[in-house]
Amino acid sequence: MSHSRIEVKVIPGASRSEIVGWLGDALKVKVAAPPEKGKANNAVVRLLSARLGVSSAAISLVKGATASWKQFAIDGLSEQELRRLLP
């Protein structure tokens, strides 16, 4: 089973949730959810899940639970597939 990891720069409390694009090797993501009680983290998982076509359960937060720079593990996609599916 393939799996990959992705670095994500999260901007919580945005006017709308969207994947902005690549910021070096990290993906920049804006979410409308506030940065409290994991709400922004969950919003990022939902956004990535919808864009990548994998279930939310296939995406897990590896590090950065309370930081703006986070790392997510994604089961079922290789690094190449991940790059192809994201802007």
mmCIF file of N, CA, C and O in Angstrom:
data_model
loop_
_atom_site.group_PDB
_atom_site.id
_atom_site.type_symbol
_atom_site.label_atom_id
_atom_site.label_comp_id
_atom_site.label_asym_id
_atom_site.label_seq_id
_atom_site.Cartn_x
_atom_site.Cartn_y
_atom_site.Cartn_z
ATOM 1 N N MET A 1 0.853 -1.194 0.000
ATOM 2 C CA MET A 1 0.000 0.000 0.000
ATOM 3 C C MET A 1 0.885 1.239 0.000
ATOM 4 O O MET A 1 1.791 1.343 0.792
ATOM 5 N N SER A 2 0.616 2.163 -0.909
ATOM 6 C CA SER A 2 1.425 3.374 -0.923
ATOM 7 C C SER A 2 0.964 4.358 0.138
ATOM 8 O O SER A 2 -0.187 4.361 0.529
ATOM 9 N N HIS A 3 1.893 5.141 0.559
ATOM 10 C CA HIS A 3 1.563 6.212 1.485
ATOM 11 C C HIS A 3 2.578 7.327 1.276
ATOM 12 O O HIS A 3 3.643 7.119 0.719
ATOM 13 N N SER A 4 2.194 8.516 1.676
ATOM 14 C CA SER A 4 3.063 9.671 1.513
ATOM 15 C C SER A 4 2.849 10.633 2.672
ATOM 16 O O SER A 4 1.911 10.490 3.443
ATOM 17 N N ARG A 5 3.748 11.575 2.759
ATOM 18 C CA ARG A 5 3.622 12.624 3.776
ATOM 19 C C ARG A 5 3.687 13.968 3.083
ATOM 20 O O ARG A 5 4.364 14.121 2.076
ATOM 21 N N ILE A 6 2.974 14.915 3.652
ATOM 22 C CA ILE A 6 2.950 16.247 3.065
ATOM 23 C C ILE A 6 3.051 17.298 4.167
ATOM 24 O O ILE A 6 2.400 17.179 5.209
ATOM 25 N N GLU A 7 3.882 18.285 3.917
ATOM 26 C CA GLU A 7 3.991 19.427 4.822
ATOM 27 C C GLU A 7 2.916 20.423 4.400
ATOM 28 O O GLU A 7 2.723 20.673 3.201
ATOM 29 N N VAL A 8 2.233 21.004 5.376
ATOM 30 C CA VAL A 8 1.148 21.935 5.083
ATOM 31 C C VAL A 8 1.281 23.170 5.964
ATOM 32 O O VAL A 8 1.450 23.063 7.177
ATOM 33 N N LYS A 9 1.193 24.338 5.336
ATOM 34 C CA LYS A 9 1.144 25.620 6.053
ATOM 35 C C LYS A 9 -0.332 25.994 6.120
ATOM 36 O O LYS A 9 -0.969 26.209 5.083
ATOM 37 N N VAL A 10 -0.887 26.039 7.323
ATOM 38 C CA VAL A 10 -2.322 26.275 7.491
ATOM 39 C C VAL A 10 -2.589 27.696 7.967
ATOM 40 O O VAL A 10 -1.976 28.169 8.923
ATOM 41 N N ILE A 11 -3.514 28.361 7.285
ATOM 42 C CA ILE A 11 -3.980 29.695 7.674
ATOM 43 C C ILE A 11 -5.430 29.532 8.142
ATOM 44 O O ILE A 11 -6.337 29.421 7.314
ATOM 45 N N PRO A 12 -5.664 29.476 9.466
ATOM 46 C CA PRO A 12 -7.038 29.306 9.967
ATOM 47 C C PRO A 12 -7.810 30.625 9.973
ATOM 48 O O PRO A 12 -7.217 31.706 9.876
ATOM 49 N N GLY A 13 -9.116 30.530 10.078
ATOM 50 C CA GLY A 13 -9.953 31.720 10.186
ATOM 51 C C GLY A 13 -10.058 32.518 8.901
ATOM 52 O O GLY A 13 -10.368 33.708 8.921
ATOM 53 N N ALA A 14 -9.821 31.886 7.753
ATOM 54 C CA ALA A 14 -9.911 32.574 6.461
ATOM 55 C C ALA A 14 -11.380 32.774 6.082
ATOM 56 O O ALA A 14 -12.269 32.169 6.674
ATOM 57 N N SER A 15 -11.623 33.607 5.080
ATOM 58 C CA SER A 15 -12.999 33.850 4.657
ATOM 59 C C SER A 15 -13.606 32.614 3.995
ATOM 60 O O SER A 15 -14.812 32.404 4.040
ATOM 61 N N ARG A 16 -12.757 31.776 3.383
ATOM 62 C CA ARG A 16 -13.242 30.511 2.815
ATOM 63 C C ARG A 16 -12.115 29.487 2.820
ATOM 64 O O ARG A 16 -10.936 29.853 2.869
ATOM 65 N N SER A 17 -12.480 28.227 2.776
ATOM 66 C CA SER A 17 -11.490 27.149 2.780
ATOM 67 C C SER A 17 -11.042 26.867 1.353
ATOM 68 O O SER A 17 -11.877 26.706 0.460
ATOM 69 N N GLU A 18 -9.728 26.829 1.153
ATOM 70 C CA GLU A 18 -9.198 26.561 -0.182
ATOM 71 C C GLU A 18 -7.740 26.127 -0.104
ATOM 72 O O GLU A 18 -7.032 26.475 0.835
ATOM 73 N N ILE A 19 -7.327 25.373 -1.109
ATOM 74 C CA ILE A 19 -5.919 25.029 -1.262
ATOM 75 C C ILE A 19 -5.316 26.114 -2.129
ATOM 76 O O ILE A 19 -5.731 26.312 -3.276
ATOM 77 N N VAL A 20 -4.365 26.855 -1.576
ATOM 78 C CA VAL A 20 -3.789 28.007 -2.267
ATOM 79 C C VAL A 20 -2.763 27.564 -3.306
ATOM 80 O O VAL A 20 -2.747 28.054 -4.424
ATOM 81 N N GLY A 21 -1.900 26.633 -2.935
ATOM 82 C CA GLY A 21 -0.863 26.167 -3.848
ATOM 83 C C GLY A 21 0.399 25.845 -3.070
ATOM 84 O O GLY A 21 0.400 25.821 -1.840
ATOM 85 N N TRP A 22 1.467 25.594 -3.793
ATOM 86 C CA TRP A 22 2.726 25.203 -3.158
ATOM 87 C C TRP A 22 3.516 26.406 -2.694
ATOM 88 O O TRP A 22 3.589 27.421 -3.384
ATOM 89 N N LEU A 23 4.080 26.281 -1.529
ATOM 90 C CA LEU A 23 4.952 27.281 -0.921
ATOM 91 C C LEU A 23 6.265 26.541 -0.672
ATOM 92 O O LEU A 23 6.449 25.926 0.373
ATOM 93 N N GLY A 24 7.130 26.501 -1.694
ATOM 94 C CA GLY A 24 8.315 25.655 -1.616
ATOM 95 C C GLY A 24 7.881 24.205 -1.661
ATOM 96 O O GLY A 24 7.163 23.788 -2.566
ATOM 97 N N ASP A 25 8.261 23.419 -0.646
ATOM 98 C CA ASP A 25 7.876 22.009 -0.578
ATOM 99 C C ASP A 25 6.619 21.791 0.251
ATOM 100 O O ASP A 25 6.216 20.641 0.471
ATOM 101 N N ALA A 26 6.022 22.869 0.733
ATOM 102 C CA ALA A 26 4.821 22.744 1.567
ATOM 103 C C ALA A 26 3.596 23.245 0.804
ATOM 104 O O ALA A 26 3.691 24.122 -0.046
ATOM 105 N N LEU A 27 2.458 22.668 1.134
ATOM 106 C CA LEU A 27 1.196 23.085 0.542
ATOM 107 C C LEU A 27 0.574 24.147 1.438
ATOM 108 O O LEU A 27 0.459 23.946 2.648
ATOM 109 N N LYS A 28 0.174 25.274 0.859
ATOM 110 C CA LYS A 28 -0.468 26.332 1.641
ATOM 111 C C LYS A 28 -1.983 26.148 1.535
ATOM 112 O O LYS A 28 -2.526 26.043 0.440
ATOM 113 N N VAL A 29 -2.628 26.086 2.703
ATOM 114 C CA VAL A 29 -4.065 25.840 2.776
ATOM 115 C C VAL A 29 -4.704 26.875 3.695
ATOM 116 O O VAL A 29 -4.215 27.117 4.795
ATOM 117 N N LYS A 30 -5.813 27.460 3.232
ATOM 118 C CA LYS A 30 -6.603 28.371 4.069
ATOM 119 C C LYS A 30 -7.877 27.641 4.464
ATOM 120 O O LYS A 30 -8.495 26.977 3.625
ATOM 121 N N VAL A 31 -8.248 27.749 5.729
ATOM 122 C CA VAL A 31 -9.507 27.146 6.184
ATOM 123 C C VAL A 31 -10.321 28.176 6.958
ATOM 124 O O VAL A 31 -9.769 29.026 7.645
ATOM 125 N N ALA A 32 -11.633 28.091 6.813
ATOM 126 C CA ALA A 32 -12.519 29.022 7.506
ATOM 127 C C ALA A 32 -12.622 28.695 8.998
ATOM 128 O O ALA A 32 -12.945 29.561 9.808
ATOM 129 N N ALA A 33 -12.330 27.464 9.352
ATOM 130 C CA ALA A 33 -12.450 27.030 10.748
ATOM 131 C C ALA A 33 -11.436 27.758 11.642
ATOM 132 O O ALA A 33 -10.332 28.066 11.201
ATOM 133 N N PRO A 34 -11.822 28.021 12.881
ATOM 134 C CA PRO A 34 -10.907 28.675 13.817
ATOM 135 C C PRO A 34 -9.856 27.696 14.350
ATOM 136 O O PRO A 34 -10.082 26.485 14.335
ATOM 137 N N PRO A 35 -8.729 28.225 14.828
ATOM 138 C CA PRO A 35 -7.671 27.350 15.351
ATOM 139 C C PRO A 35 -7.917 26.949 16.805
ATOM 140 O O PRO A 35 -7.144 27.275 17.696
ATOM 141 N N GLU A 36 -9.020 26.275 17.050
ATOM 142 C CA GLU A 36 -9.338 25.870 18.416
ATOM 143 C C GLU A 36 -9.906 24.458 18.439
ATOM 144 O O GLU A 36 -10.678 24.079 17.555
ATOM 145 N N LYS A 37 -9.503 23.686 19.424
ATOM 146 C CA LYS A 37 -10.010 22.324 19.648
ATOM 147 C C LYS A 37 -9.927 21.448 18.399
ATOM 148 O O LYS A 37 -10.803 20.633 18.143
ATOM 149 N N GLY A 38 -8.892 21.640 17.580
ATOM 150 C CA GLY A 38 -8.689 20.794 16.407
ATOM 151 C C GLY A 38 -9.589 21.092 15.221
ATOM 152 O O GLY A 38 -9.575 20.365 14.230
ATOM 153 N N LYS A 39 -10.375 22.164 15.301
ATOM 154 C CA LYS A 39 -11.316 22.470 14.216
ATOM 155 C C LYS A 39 -10.600 22.766 12.897
ATOM 156 O O LYS A 39 -11.018 22.295 11.839
ATOM 157 N N ALA A 40 -9.525 23.538 12.943
ATOM 158 C CA ALA A 40 -8.778 23.848 11.716
ATOM 159 C C ALA A 40 -8.117 22.588 11.160
ATOM 160 O O ALA A 40 -8.114 22.367 9.947
ATOM 161 N N ASN A 41 -7.568 21.751 12.031
ATOM 162 C CA ASN A 41 -6.944 20.503 11.586
ATOM 163 C C ASN A 41 -7.963 19.612 10.875
ATOM 164 O O ASN A 41 -7.685 19.049 9.818
ATOM 165 N N ASN A 42 -9.146 19.494 11.447
ATOM 166 C CA ASN A 42 -10.201 18.681 10.841
ATOM 167 C C ASN A 42 -10.634 19.255 9.492
ATOM 168 O O ASN A 42 -10.922 18.505 8.558
ATOM 169 N N ALA A 43 -10.664 20.588 9.394
ATOM 170 C CA ALA A 43 -11.038 21.231 8.134
ATOM 171 C C ALA A 43 -9.999 20.939 7.050
ATOM 172 O O ALA A 43 -10.344 20.717 5.895
ATOM 173 N N VAL A 44 -8.724 20.924 7.426
ATOM 174 C CA VAL A 44 -7.661 20.599 6.468
ATOM 175 C C VAL A 44 -7.820 19.159 5.987
ATOM 176 O O VAL A 44 -7.723 18.882 4.789
ATOM 177 N N VAL A 45 -8.096 18.247 6.902
ATOM 178 C CA VAL A 45 -8.283 16.837 6.539
ATOM 179 C C VAL A 45 -9.446 16.708 5.553
ATOM 180 O O VAL A 45 -9.339 16.016 4.534
ATOM 181 N N ARG A 46 -10.560 17.375 5.817
ATOM 182 C CA ARG A 46 -11.721 17.308 4.920
ATOM 183 C C ARG A 46 -11.384 17.875 3.534
ATOM 184 O O ARG A 46 -11.768 17.311 2.505
ATOM 185 N N LEU A 47 -10.665 18.988 3.504
ATOM 186 C CA LEU A 47 -10.288 19.628 2.243
ATOM 187 C C LEU A 47 -9.361 18.717 1.435
ATOM 188 O O LEU A 47 -9.569 18.508 0.237
ATOM 189 N N LEU A 48 -8.340 18.164 2.085
ATOM 190 C CA LEU A 48 -7.411 17.256 1.403
ATOM 191 C C LEU A 48 -8.129 15.994 0.932
ATOM 192 O O LEU A 48 -7.893 15.509 -0.176
ATOM 193 N N SER A 49 -9.008 15.470 1.771
ATOM 194 C CA SER A 49 -9.756 14.271 1.430
ATOM 195 C C SER A 49 -10.566 14.481 0.151
ATOM 196 O O SER A 49 -10.540 13.647 -0.762
ATOM 197 N N ALA A 50 -11.269 15.592 0.068
ATOM 198 C CA ALA A 50 -12.093 15.893 -1.108
ATOM 199 C C ALA A 50 -11.232 16.074 -2.352
ATOM 200 O O ALA A 50 -11.557 15.561 -3.428
ATOM 201 N N ARG A 51 -10.124 16.782 -2.241
ATOM 202 C CA ARG A 51 -9.256 17.055 -3.395
ATOM 203 C C ARG A 51 -8.547 15.796 -3.878
ATOM 204 O O ARG A 51 -8.380 15.579 -5.072
ATOM 205 N N LEU A 52 -8.118 14.952 -2.926
ATOM 206 C CA LEU A 52 -7.314 13.783 -3.276
ATOM 207 C C LEU A 52 -8.137 12.532 -3.573
ATOM 208 O O LEU A 52 -7.615 11.544 -4.069
ATOM 209 N N GLY A 53 -9.424 12.573 -3.240
ATOM 210 C CA GLY A 53 -10.276 11.425 -3.504
ATOM 211 C C GLY A 53 -10.006 10.240 -2.585
ATOM 212 O O GLY A 53 -10.176 9.092 -2.985
ATOM 213 N N VAL A 54 -9.576 10.532 -1.363
ATOM 214 C CA VAL A 54 -9.377 9.476 -0.361
ATOM 215 C C VAL A 54 -10.290 9.780 0.826
ATOM 216 O O VAL A 54 -10.744 10.904 0.991
ATOM 217 N N SER A 55 -10.530 8.778 1.652
ATOM 218 C CA SER A 55 -11.380 9.012 2.813
ATOM 219 C C SER A 55 -10.627 9.835 3.861
ATOM 220 O O SER A 55 -9.393 9.832 3.882
ATOM 221 N N SER A 56 -11.369 10.500 4.705
ATOM 222 C CA SER A 56 -10.751 11.274 5.791
ATOM 223 C C SER A 56 -9.935 10.373 6.705
ATOM 224 O O SER A 56 -8.926 10.796 7.266
ATOM 225 N N ALA A 57 -10.343 9.111 6.825
ATOM 226 C CA ALA A 57 -9.637 8.164 7.681
ATOM 227 C C ALA A 57 -8.246 7.828 7.138
ATOM 228 O O ALA A 57 -7.375 7.377 7.876
ATOM 229 N N ALA A 58 -8.020 8.070 5.840
ATOM 230 C CA ALA A 58 -6.718 7.783 5.216
ATOM 231 C C ALA A 58 -5.711 8.903 5.469
ATOM 232 O O ALA A 58 -4.540 8.779 5.129
ATOM 233 N N ILE A 59 -6.174 10.008 6.065
ATOM 234 C CA ILE A 59 -5.305 11.157 6.319
ATOM 235 C C ILE A 59 -5.141 11.339 7.822
ATOM 236 O O ILE A 59 -6.128 11.443 8.542
ATOM 237 N N SER A 60 -3.899 11.381 8.274
ATOM 238 C CA SER A 60 -3.673 11.571 9.710
ATOM 239 C C SER A 60 -2.627 12.654 9.949
ATOM 240 O O SER A 60 -1.675 12.798 9.186
ATOM 241 N N LEU A 61 -2.840 13.404 11.006
ATOM 242 C CA LEU A 61 -1.916 14.455 11.405
ATOM 243 C C LEU A 61 -0.732 13.806 12.119
ATOM 244 O O LEU A 61 -0.913 13.116 13.111
ATOM 245 N N VAL A 62 0.464 14.025 11.585
ATOM 246 C CA VAL A 62 1.664 13.405 12.148
ATOM 247 C C VAL A 62 2.334 14.337 13.144
ATOM 248 O O VAL A 62 2.745 13.922 14.218
ATOM 249 N N LYS A 63 2.450 15.615 12.778
ATOM 250 C CA LYS A 63 3.029 16.576 13.725
ATOM 251 C C LYS A 63 2.511 17.974 13.438
ATOM 252 O O LYS A 63 2.048 18.266 12.351
ATOM 253 N N GLY A 64 2.559 18.824 14.475
ATOM 254 C CA GLY A 64 2.132 20.208 14.343
ATOM 255 C C GLY A 64 0.692 20.454 14.736
ATOM 256 O O GLY A 64 0.069 21.382 14.222
ATOM 257 N N ALA A 65 0.160 19.663 15.651
ATOM 258 C CA ALA A 65 -1.257 19.787 16.031
ATOM 259 C C ALA A 65 -1.641 21.204 16.439
ATOM 260 O O ALA A 65 -2.739 21.658 16.144
ATOM 261 N N THR A 66 -0.731 21.924 17.102
ATOM 262 C CA THR A 66 -1.074 23.281 17.551
ATOM 263 C C THR A 66 -0.244 24.343 16.833
ATOM 264 O O THR A 66 -0.246 25.501 17.233
ATOM 265 N N ALA A 67 0.452 23.968 15.772
ATOM 266 C CA ALA A 67 1.293 24.908 15.030
ATOM 267 C C ALA A 67 0.682 25.187 13.659
ATOM 268 O O ALA A 67 -0.191 24.446 13.198
ATOM 269 N N SER A 68 1.131 26.244 12.999
ATOM 270 C CA SER A 68 0.614 26.529 11.663
ATOM 271 C C SER A 68 1.285 25.652 10.609
ATOM 272 O O SER A 68 0.728 25.409 9.548
ATOM 273 N N TRP A 69 2.505 25.161 10.890
ATOM 274 C CA TRP A 69 3.179 24.220 10.001
ATOM 275 C C TRP A 69 2.877 22.815 10.491
ATOM 276 O O TRP A 69 3.148 22.486 11.636
ATOM 277 N N LYS A 70 2.294 21.998 9.631
ATOM 278 C CA LYS A 70 1.857 20.654 10.017
ATOM 279 C C LYS A 70 2.382 19.622 9.028
ATOM 280 O O LYS A 70 2.762 19.969 7.913
ATOM 281 N N GLN A 71 2.362 18.370 9.445
ATOM 282 C CA GLN A 71 2.691 17.285 8.542
ATOM 283 C C GLN A 71 1.576 16.251 8.622
ATOM 284 O O GLN A 71 1.175 15.850 9.717
ATOM 285 N N PHE A 72 1.076 15.866 7.448
ATOM 286 C CA PHE A 72 0.020 14.869 7.358
ATOM 287 C C PHE A 72 0.534 13.647 6.617
ATOM 288 O O PHE A 72 1.311 13.775 5.672
ATOM 289 N N ALA A 73 0.099 12.471 7.052
ATOM 290 C CA ALA A 73 0.380 11.219 6.346
ATOM 291 C C ALA A 73 -0.886 10.857 5.577
ATOM 292 O O ALA A 73 -1.999 10.995 6.096
ATOM 293 N N ILE A 74 -0.695 10.400 4.342
ATOM 294 C CA ILE A 74 -1.832 10.046 3.492
ATOM 295 C C ILE A 74 -1.631 8.623 2.990
ATOM 296 O O ILE A 74 -0.659 8.337 2.284
ATOM 297 N N ASP A 75 -2.534 7.740 3.370
ATOM 298 C CA ASP A 75 -2.478 6.344 2.937
ATOM 299 C C ASP A 75 -3.176 6.196 1.590
ATOM 300 O O ASP A 75 -4.211 6.815 1.353
ATOM 301 N N GLY A 76 -2.606 5.367 0.730
ATOM 302 C CA GLY A 76 -3.251 5.065 -0.545
ATOM 303 C C GLY A 76 -2.747 5.876 -1.718
ATOM 304 O O GLY A 76 -3.163 5.645 -2.845
ATOM 305 N N LEU A 77 -1.859 6.847 -1.476
ATOM 306 C CA LEU A 77 -1.311 7.661 -2.565
ATOM 307 C C LEU A 77 0.206 7.740 -2.448
ATOM 308 O O LEU A 77 0.736 7.907 -1.356
ATOM 309 N N SER A 78 0.876 7.652 -3.575
ATOM 310 C CA SER A 78 2.331 7.830 -3.593
ATOM 311 C C SER A 78 2.649 9.318 -3.650
ATOM 312 O O SER A 78 1.762 10.145 -3.906
ATOM 313 N N GLU A 79 3.901 9.656 -3.454
ATOM 314 C CA GLU A 79 4.328 11.066 -3.540
ATOM 315 C C GLU A 79 4.005 11.634 -4.932
ATOM 316 O O GLU A 79 3.563 12.771 -5.057
ATOM 317 N N GLN A 80 4.230 10.834 -5.986
ATOM 318 C CA GLN A 80 3.958 11.287 -7.361
ATOM 319 C C GLN A 80 2.474 11.548 -7.580
ATOM 320 O O GLN A 80 2.102 12.559 -8.196
ATOM 321 N N GLU A 81 1.628 10.662 -7.078
ATOM 322 C CA GLU A 81 0.174 10.858 -7.221
ATOM 323 C C GLU A 81 -0.272 12.108 -6.467
ATOM 324 O O GLU A 81 -1.099 12.878 -6.945
ATOM 325 N N LEU A 82 0.305 12.307 -5.297
ATOM 326 C CA LEU A 82 -0.019 13.469 -4.476
ATOM 327 C C LEU A 82 0.295 14.759 -5.228
ATOM 328 O O LEU A 82 -0.530 15.669 -5.318
ATOM 329 N N ARG A 83 1.495 14.839 -5.805
ATOM 330 C CA ARG A 83 1.911 16.033 -6.562
ATOM 331 C C ARG A 83 1.032 16.265 -7.783
ATOM 332 O O ARG A 83 0.755 17.395 -8.157
ATOM 333 N N ARG A 84 0.594 15.168 -8.415
ATOM 334 C CA ARG A 84 -0.233 15.289 -9.612
ATOM 335 C C ARG A 84 -1.642 15.813 -9.275
ATOM 336 O O ARG A 84 -2.223 16.590 -10.029
ATOM 337 N N LEU A 85 -2.158 15.430 -8.113
ATOM 338 C CA LEU A 85 -3.527 15.788 -7.737
ATOM 339 C C LEU A 85 -3.656 17.177 -7.103
ATOM 340 O O LEU A 85 -4.741 17.732 -7.054
ATOM 341 N N LEU A 86 -2.543 17.705 -6.605
ATOM 342 C CA LEU A 86 -2.588 19.010 -5.931
ATOM 343 C C LEU A 86 -2.079 20.105 -6.859
ATOM 344 O O LEU A 86 -1.231 19.856 -7.690
ATOM 345 N N PRO A 87 -2.609 21.317 -6.709
ATOM 346 C CA PRO A 87 -2.247 22.407 -7.625
ATOM 347 C C PRO A 87 -0.778 22.787 -7.561
ATOM 348 O O PRO A 87 -0.144 22.685 -6.563
#
